[in-house]
Each structure stands twice: as structure tokens, then as C-alpha cells.
mmCIF file of C-alpha atoms in Angstrom:
data_model
loop_
_atom_site.group_PDB
_atom_site.id
_atom_site.type_symbol
_atom_site.label_atom_id
_atom_site.label_comp_id
_atom_site.label_asym_id
_atom_site.label_seq_id
_atom_site.Cartn_x
_atom_site.Cartn_y
_atom_site.Cartn_z
ATOM 1 C CA MET A 1 43.996 13.132 18.000
ATOM 2 C CA LYS A 2 43.695 12.587 14.227
ATOM 3 C CA THR A 3 42.836 8.936 14.835
ATOM 4 C CA LEU A 4 40.120 9.936 17.275
ATOM 5 C CA ILE A 5 38.624 12.356 14.724
ATOM 6 C CA ARG A 6 38.748 9.671 12.012
ATOM 7 C CA HIS A 7 36.949 7.206 14.284
ATOM 8 C CA ALA A 8 34.302 9.798 15.115
ATOM 9 C CA LEU A 9 33.772 10.610 11.427
ATOM 10 C CA CYS A 10 33.504 6.900 10.553
ATOM 11 C CA ALA A 11 31.001 6.333 13.353
ATOM 12 C CA SER A 12 28.972 9.311 12.178
ATOM 13 C CA PHE A 13 29.029 8.066 8.572
ATOM 14 C CA PHE A 14 27.863 4.562 9.494
ATOM 15 C CA THR A 15 25.204 5.942 11.833
ATOM 16 C CA SER A 16 23.822 8.089 8.996
ATOM 17 C CA LEU A 17 23.786 5.008 6.744
ATOM 18 C CA GLY A 18 21.770 3.189 9.400
ATOM 19 C CA LEU A 19 19.283 6.047 9.578
ATOM 20 C CA ALA A 20 18.945 6.067 5.786
ATOM 21 C CA ALA A 21 18.287 2.327 5.818
ATOM 22 C CA ALA A 22 15.629 2.823 8.489
ATOM 23 C CA ALA A 23 13.980 5.510 6.350
ATOM 24 C CA PHE A 24 13.864 3.136 3.380
ATOM 25 C CA ALA A 25 12.373 0.442 5.609
ATOM 26 C CA GLN A 26 9.448 2.788 6.222
ATOM 27 C CA ASP A 27 8.570 3.034 2.516
ATOM 28 C CA ALA A 28 4.945 2.551 1.564
ATOM 29 C CA THR A 29 3.599 -0.926 0.783
ATOM 30 C CA VAL A 30 0.243 -2.529 0.069
ATOM 31 C CA THR A 31 -0.760 -6.184 0.110
ATOM 32 C CA ILE A 32 -4.083 -7.783 -0.766
ATOM 33 C CA SER A 33 -4.421 -11.182 0.887
ATOM 34 C CA SER A 34 -7.928 -11.862 -0.406
ATOM 35 C CA PRO A 35 -9.183 -12.338 -3.031
ATOM 36 C CA ALA A 36 -6.172 -13.882 -4.715
ATOM 37 C CA ASP A 37 -5.063 -12.668 -8.118
ATOM 38 C CA GLY A 38 -6.976 -14.680 -10.722
ATOM 39 C CA ALA A 39 -9.667 -15.832 -8.275
ATOM 40 C CA LYS A 40 -13.048 -16.934 -9.626
ATOM 41 C CA LEU A 41 -15.851 -15.298 -7.636
ATOM 42 C CA ALA A 42 -19.630 -15.760 -7.610
ATOM 43 C CA ALA A 43 -21.607 -12.951 -9.237
ATOM 44 C CA THR A 44 -24.283 -13.254 -6.542
ATOM 45 C CA ALA A 45 -22.004 -12.826 -3.500
ATOM 46 C CA PRO A 46 -20.455 -9.716 -1.962
ATOM 47 C CA ILE A 47 -16.679 -9.512 -2.392
ATOM 48 C CA GLU A 48 -14.545 -9.083 0.704
ATOM 49 C CA ILE A 49 -11.160 -7.487 0.130
ATOM 50 C CA VAL A 50 -8.608 -8.142 2.888
ATOM 51 C CA TYR A 51 -5.634 -5.783 2.805
ATOM 52 C CA ASP A 52 -2.667 -4.418 4.731
ATOM 53 C CA ALA A 53 -0.969 -1.101 3.982
ATOM 54 C CA THR A 54 1.970 0.918 5.239
ATOM 55 C CA PRO A 55 1.620 4.505 3.991
ATOM 56 C CA GLY A 56 5.282 5.492 4.358
ATOM 57 C CA PRO A 57 6.357 9.088 4.886
ATOM 58 C CA ARG A 58 4.455 10.477 1.868
ATOM 59 C CA GLY A 59 1.167 8.580 2.311
ATOM 60 C CA ASP A 60 -1.741 8.966 4.710
ATOM 61 C CA HIS A 61 -4.426 6.356 3.950
ATOM 62 C CA THR A 62 -5.690 4.187 1.080
ATOM 63 C CA HIS A 63 -8.430 4.168 -1.542
ATOM 64 C CA LEU A 64 -10.060 1.153 -3.166
ATOM 65 C CA TYR A 65 -10.633 1.175 -6.935
ATOM 66 C CA VAL A 66 -12.732 -1.188 -9.040
ATOM 67 C CA ASP A 67 -11.888 -1.163 -12.729
ATOM 68 C CA GLY A 68 -10.191 2.225 -12.352
ATOM 69 C CA ASP A 69 -13.088 3.912 -10.536
ATOM 70 C CA GLU A 70 -12.819 4.887 -6.877
ATOM 71 C CA ALA A 71 -15.076 2.633 -4.797
ATOM 72 C CA ALA A 72 -14.114 3.469 -1.200
ATOM 73 C CA VAL A 73 -11.848 5.495 1.066
ATOM 74 C CA LEU A 74 -10.130 3.119 3.467
ATOM 75 C CA ARG A 75 -8.990 4.960 6.598
ATOM 76 C CA GLN A 76 -7.825 1.808 8.379
ATOM 77 C CA LEU A 77 -4.415 0.632 7.217
ATOM 78 C CA LYS A 78 -5.235 -3.018 7.855
ATOM 79 C CA GLY A 79 -8.582 -4.691 7.564
ATOM 80 C CA SER A 80 -11.254 -5.666 5.105
ATOM 81 C CA HIS A 81 -13.912 -4.030 2.989
ATOM 82 C CA LYS A 82 -17.014 -5.581 1.413
ATOM 83 C CA LEU A 83 -18.088 -4.695 -2.090
ATOM 84 C CA GLU A 84 -21.519 -5.333 -3.511
ATOM 85 C CA PRO A 85 -21.584 -8.209 -6.028
ATOM 86 C CA LEU A 86 -19.979 -7.284 -9.343
ATOM 87 C CA ALA A 87 -21.269 -8.008 -12.822
ATOM 88 C CA SER A 88 -19.981 -11.136 -14.529
ATOM 89 C CA GLY A 89 -16.617 -10.772 -16.232
ATOM 90 C CA MET A 90 -13.053 -9.778 -15.429
ATOM 91 C CA HIS A 91 -12.506 -7.000 -12.903
ATOM 92 C CA GLU A 92 -9.463 -5.281 -11.465
ATOM 93 C CA LEU A 93 -9.441 -4.411 -7.748
ATOM 94 C CA CYS A 94 -6.732 -1.988 -6.606
ATOM 95 C CA ILE A 95 -5.771 -0.450 -3.304
ATOM 96 C CA LYS A 96 -3.699 2.709 -3.659
ATOM 97 C CA VAL A 97 -1.812 4.642 -0.996
ATOM 98 C CA VAL A 98 -2.834 8.302 -1.123
ATOM 99 C CA ASN A 99 -1.707 11.453 0.667
ATOM 100 C CA LYS A 100 -3.857 13.764 2.799
ATOM 101 C CA ASN A 101 -5.126 15.425 -0.397
ATOM 102 C CA HIS A 102 -6.357 12.000 -1.615
ATOM 103 C CA THR A 103 -3.764 11.977 -4.399
ATOM 104 C CA PRO A 104 -2.166 8.573 -5.148
ATOM 105 C CA ILE A 105 1.563 8.535 -4.357
ATOM 106 C CA GLY A 106 2.370 5.741 -6.814
ATOM 107 C CA VAL A 107 2.183 2.776 -4.443
ATOM 108 C CA ASP A 108 -0.595 0.279 -5.076
ATOM 109 C CA LYS A 109 -1.540 -3.365 -5.296
ATOM 110 C CA CYS A 110 -4.021 -4.761 -7.809
ATOM 111 C CA VAL A 111 -5.620 -8.154 -8.323
ATOM 112 C CA LYS A 112 -7.706 -9.343 -11.236
ATOM 113 C CA VAL A 113 -10.746 -11.461 -10.490
ATOM 114 C CA ASP A 114 -13.145 -13.363 -12.708
ATOM 115 C CA VAL A 115 -16.744 -12.929 -11.558
ATOM 116 C CA GLN A 116 -19.001 -15.743 -12.806
#
């Protein structure tokens, strides 16, 4: 009987570890596939940002920031967004995972681009 209880406790322990691993697998992530970090872009052309996000358990959607200023609310978790042409110079484009109150949860991806 004691052996049976030990086996049941071990199975329960390893099952809970598996559930914890699954919870960590659902953590929030953001990728920007275009433009690439360090890309040189034309000052006369719109900029298309291609992204993919997983909000995780604390996030809801994403926001796009240009040089620290909010530029767009992105409700789709995967897709693209076009920005009007930017002034010449270096710019930082960031996509941040936010909660339902539009507060960043600390998960983001940024790329720096050189507009010429």
C-alpha cells in the first residue's frame, strides 16, 4: 500500500511539473521580422512592420511605438502595419505586449532603423 501511495505521489509531482512547464511555454513573446534591426530605409517610402506576438497569460494585445511614442494599437497578434514615411535619421520601432488596460507588461521587441 505504501508503494502504491509513493507511486501516486510521484506521478502527481511529475504531472504538476509538466503543467508548470506548459505554463512557461505560454509566456509572452514578440518578434519583428521586418524591417531588420539596422535596416536602411528610404525617407520617401512608407514603412511596413511585420510582427508576430504571443500575449501570454498577462497580456491581451500589442502597441507599436516609434521613438518611444505610441503610434498604433495592434489588435491582431500576427500581421503587419504601415507607418507613414519617417524623417531622416535613426529611429527605434518597438512592439510591446500590453494588458487590457493598455499597460505594457514588460515584453517587447525593438529594432533600430536608419531612414535616409
